[in-house]
XYZ file of C-alpha atoms in Angstrom:
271
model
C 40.679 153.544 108.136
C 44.410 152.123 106.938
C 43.981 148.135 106.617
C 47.252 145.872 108.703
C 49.160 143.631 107.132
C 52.395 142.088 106.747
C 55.402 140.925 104.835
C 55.374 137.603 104.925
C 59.040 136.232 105.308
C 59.723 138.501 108.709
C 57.335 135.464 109.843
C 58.576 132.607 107.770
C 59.890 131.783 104.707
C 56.901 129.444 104.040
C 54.250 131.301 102.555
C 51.443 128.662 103.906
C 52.805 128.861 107.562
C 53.175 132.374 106.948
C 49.304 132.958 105.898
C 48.706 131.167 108.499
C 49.554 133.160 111.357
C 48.608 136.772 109.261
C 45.145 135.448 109.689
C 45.158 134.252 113.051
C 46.623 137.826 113.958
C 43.706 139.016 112.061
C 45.201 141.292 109.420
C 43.685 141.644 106.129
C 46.662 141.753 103.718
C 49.768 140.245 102.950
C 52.896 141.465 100.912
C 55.350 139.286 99.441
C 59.597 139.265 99.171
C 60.693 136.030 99.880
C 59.154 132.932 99.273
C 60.170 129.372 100.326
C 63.335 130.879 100.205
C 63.069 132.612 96.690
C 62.910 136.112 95.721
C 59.485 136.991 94.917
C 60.577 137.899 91.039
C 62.075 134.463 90.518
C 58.313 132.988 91.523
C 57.095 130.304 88.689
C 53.701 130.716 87.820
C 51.721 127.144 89.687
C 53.799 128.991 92.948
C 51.850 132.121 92.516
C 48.849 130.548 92.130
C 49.163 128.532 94.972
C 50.011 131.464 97.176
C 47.086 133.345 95.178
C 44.799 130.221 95.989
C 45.876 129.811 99.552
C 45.828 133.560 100.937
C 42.363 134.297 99.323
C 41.032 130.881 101.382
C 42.431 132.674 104.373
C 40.583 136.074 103.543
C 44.029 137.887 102.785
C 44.558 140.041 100.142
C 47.979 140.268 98.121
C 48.883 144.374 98.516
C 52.110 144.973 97.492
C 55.165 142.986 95.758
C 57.805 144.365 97.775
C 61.060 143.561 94.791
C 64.367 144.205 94.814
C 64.053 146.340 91.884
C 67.120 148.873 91.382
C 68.910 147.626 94.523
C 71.769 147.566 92.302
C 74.192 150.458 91.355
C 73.643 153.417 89.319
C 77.303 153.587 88.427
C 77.184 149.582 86.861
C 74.905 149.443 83.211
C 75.489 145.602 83.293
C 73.281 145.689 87.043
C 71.308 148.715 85.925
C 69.929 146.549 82.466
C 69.769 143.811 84.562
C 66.873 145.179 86.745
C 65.904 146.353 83.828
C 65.705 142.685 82.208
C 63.437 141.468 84.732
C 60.831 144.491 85.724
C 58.390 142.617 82.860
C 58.048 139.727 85.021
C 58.119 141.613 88.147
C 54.861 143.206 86.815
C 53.109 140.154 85.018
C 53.588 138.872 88.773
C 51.888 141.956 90.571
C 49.118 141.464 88.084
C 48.909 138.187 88.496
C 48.048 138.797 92.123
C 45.276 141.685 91.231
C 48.015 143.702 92.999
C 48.451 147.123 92.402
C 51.830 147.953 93.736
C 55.611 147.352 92.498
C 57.886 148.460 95.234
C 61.306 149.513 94.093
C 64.346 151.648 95.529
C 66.123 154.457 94.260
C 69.670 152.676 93.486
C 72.336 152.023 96.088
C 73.656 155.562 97.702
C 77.413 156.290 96.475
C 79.882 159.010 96.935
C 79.488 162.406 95.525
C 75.346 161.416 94.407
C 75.027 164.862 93.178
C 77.100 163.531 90.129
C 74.498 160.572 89.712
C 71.187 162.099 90.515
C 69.974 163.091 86.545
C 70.872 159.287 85.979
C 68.648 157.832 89.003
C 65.599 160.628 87.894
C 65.876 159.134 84.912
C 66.091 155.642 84.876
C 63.104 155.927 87.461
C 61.272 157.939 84.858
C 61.413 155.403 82.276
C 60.953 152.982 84.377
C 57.327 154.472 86.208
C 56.168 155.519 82.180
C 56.746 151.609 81.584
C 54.391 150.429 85.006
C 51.660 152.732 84.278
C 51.235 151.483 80.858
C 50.693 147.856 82.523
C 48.571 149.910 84.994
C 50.795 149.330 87.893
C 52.294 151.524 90.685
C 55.676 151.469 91.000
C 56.359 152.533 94.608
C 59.863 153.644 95.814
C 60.694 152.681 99.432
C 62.876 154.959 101.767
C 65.881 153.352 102.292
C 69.056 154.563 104.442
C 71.609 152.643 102.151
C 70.198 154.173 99.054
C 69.646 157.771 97.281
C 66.540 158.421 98.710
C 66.305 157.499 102.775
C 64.122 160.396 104.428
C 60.857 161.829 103.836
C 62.336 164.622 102.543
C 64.717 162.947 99.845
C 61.681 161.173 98.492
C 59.530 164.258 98.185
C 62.616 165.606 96.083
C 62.916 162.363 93.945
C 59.627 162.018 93.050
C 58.962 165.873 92.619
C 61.992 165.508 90.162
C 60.818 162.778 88.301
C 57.054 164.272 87.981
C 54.871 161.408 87.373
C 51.897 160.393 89.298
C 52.272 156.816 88.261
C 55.401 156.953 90.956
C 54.725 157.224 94.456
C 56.088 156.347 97.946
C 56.699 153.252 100.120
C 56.610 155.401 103.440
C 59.185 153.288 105.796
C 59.391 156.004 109.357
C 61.919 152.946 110.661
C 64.435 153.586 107.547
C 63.695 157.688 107.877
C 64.726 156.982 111.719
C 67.552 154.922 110.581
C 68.958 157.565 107.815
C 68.770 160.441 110.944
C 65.326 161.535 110.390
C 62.691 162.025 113.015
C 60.066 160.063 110.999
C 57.235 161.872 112.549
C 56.502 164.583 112.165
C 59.322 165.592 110.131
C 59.550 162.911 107.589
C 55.753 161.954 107.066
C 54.691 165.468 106.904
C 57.216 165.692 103.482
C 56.511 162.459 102.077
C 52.572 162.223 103.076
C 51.148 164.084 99.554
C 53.218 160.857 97.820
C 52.141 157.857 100.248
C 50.578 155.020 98.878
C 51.757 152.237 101.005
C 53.656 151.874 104.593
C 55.853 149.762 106.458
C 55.741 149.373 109.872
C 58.277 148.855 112.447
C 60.129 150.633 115.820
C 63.800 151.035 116.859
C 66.008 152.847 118.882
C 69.572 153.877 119.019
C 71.508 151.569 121.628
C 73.801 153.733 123.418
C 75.826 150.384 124.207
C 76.448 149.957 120.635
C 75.700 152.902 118.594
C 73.607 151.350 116.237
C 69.891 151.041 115.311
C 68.423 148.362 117.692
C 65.443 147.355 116.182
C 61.919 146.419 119.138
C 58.536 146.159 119.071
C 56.341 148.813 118.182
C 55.030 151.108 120.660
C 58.828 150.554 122.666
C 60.969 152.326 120.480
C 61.926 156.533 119.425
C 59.113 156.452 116.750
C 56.311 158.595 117.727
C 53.883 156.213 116.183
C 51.071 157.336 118.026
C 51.323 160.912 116.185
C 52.335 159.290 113.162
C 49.184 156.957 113.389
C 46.119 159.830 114.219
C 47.915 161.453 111.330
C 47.123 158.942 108.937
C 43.337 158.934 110.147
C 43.405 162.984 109.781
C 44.876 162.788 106.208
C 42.299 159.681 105.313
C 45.002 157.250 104.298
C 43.372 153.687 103.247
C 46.380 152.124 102.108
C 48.008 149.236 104.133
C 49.857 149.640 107.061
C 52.308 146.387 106.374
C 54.467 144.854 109.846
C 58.084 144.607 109.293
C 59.128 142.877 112.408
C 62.987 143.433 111.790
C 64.063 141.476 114.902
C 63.756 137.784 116.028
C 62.926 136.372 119.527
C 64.866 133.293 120.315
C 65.114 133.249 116.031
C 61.805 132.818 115.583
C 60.185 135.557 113.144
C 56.342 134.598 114.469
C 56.809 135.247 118.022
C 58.653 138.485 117.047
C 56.075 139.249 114.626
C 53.227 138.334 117.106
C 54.974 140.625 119.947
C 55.145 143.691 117.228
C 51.466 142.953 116.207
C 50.788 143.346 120.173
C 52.465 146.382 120.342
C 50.749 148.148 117.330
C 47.018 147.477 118.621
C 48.083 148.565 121.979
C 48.995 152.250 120.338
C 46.238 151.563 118.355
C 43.324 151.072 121.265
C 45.144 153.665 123.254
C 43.981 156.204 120.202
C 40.431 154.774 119.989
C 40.977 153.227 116.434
């Protein structure tokens, strides 16, 4: 069985508060991107141990540091070495957490990517030979506004780059967002490289034409399919809630109404 969890700021920006309402929701894992209003790279070590010391007192365990790694542009070498500068201390801190995963994207999407894609293979190729010799994952994340957005783009990137030490942040919101139907289509190209998930529902707003993020279970993502499939394929990862939209501003109600919806889908399966 998966394990639930969430990223912390779609509740609150303090991590305490935060922790606070992951366990009374009952999850059993957290992941971390902004902190008392920091990224999580720029943490100082006494702030990672009190977040260390604070979510294992709540029974929560630290999955995933979800950085900003190469959200940056292929096509700039002073943004690219920048990244670059600070993936050390992006991994000291996933280790510092006992965490095993270092999510990262696949460099903001520009025109004519065909031109660019040898230089994104390869700078993610150094760049996973560098985490597994810390003995970290580095996980890309689909992401509409970068090279890699669908199921199917990531199964491409990381066939091209041919490492096991890289693997997938599965995201079916940003596959429904970049046009693909995350389940079955996406999931059933990017399942063989899933080692995390995120988790949250939209649909398309005729009024608007955009992507109107809701709570899951009342959106276009057929999560119940996409959830028996991750029983059937024996996925143990984390299943982490990305609320994405705010009730009245407030990220815990939201986050509490999207918890409600997942473990209605959920007890409607029998899991």
């Amino acid at each position: 069985m998966f394990k639930l969890g969430v990223i912390t700021d779609e509740i609150t920006q303090d991590v305490k508060k935060a922790l606070g309402v992951a366990k009374e929701l009952g999850l059993d894992c957290i992941e971390l991107r902004g902190c008392w209003n920091k990224n999580v790279k720029d943490l100082t070590d006494p702030e990672i141990r009190r977040i260390r010391a604070t979510a294992r007192a709540a029974g929560l365990e630290v999955v995933c540091i979800a950085s900003p790694l190469f959200k940056c542009k292929i096509t700039d070498k002073r943004e690219v070495d920048e990244h670059l500068g600070f993936l050390p201390r992006l991994i000291s801190i996933t280790k510092l957490f006992d965490a095993e995963i270092l999510r990262g994207f696949a460099f903001w999407a520009t025109e004519n990517p065909t031109q660019y894609w040898n230089k994104v293979v390869e700078n993610l190729r150094k760049t996973t030979e560098i985490c597994q010799s810390e003995g970290v994952i580095l996980a890309l994340e689909n992401e509409p506004a970068t090279f890699v957005g669908t199921g199917r783009e990531a199964t491409s990137v990381l066939e091209k780059v041919g490492s096991r030490g890289l693997k997938l942040v599965w995201d079916p919101g940003n596959a429904f967002c970049a046009g693909e139907v995350p389940y079955p289509d996406g999931y059933l190209q990017a399942r063989g490289h899933m080692v995390h998930m995120h988790l949250k529902d939209a649909v398309w707003d005729k009024g608007t034409g955009k992507v109107r993020f809701v709570a899951v279970g009342s959106g276009e993502i057929d999560y119940s399919g996409q959830f028996r499939a991750l029983i059937e394929d024996g996925y143990s990862g984390c299943v982490s809630i990305e609320t994405h939209y705010l009730i009245q501003g407030d990220g815990k109600k939201s986050t509490r109404e999207t918890c409600s919806g997942l473990r209605s889908v959920l007890r409607r399966l029998n899991i």
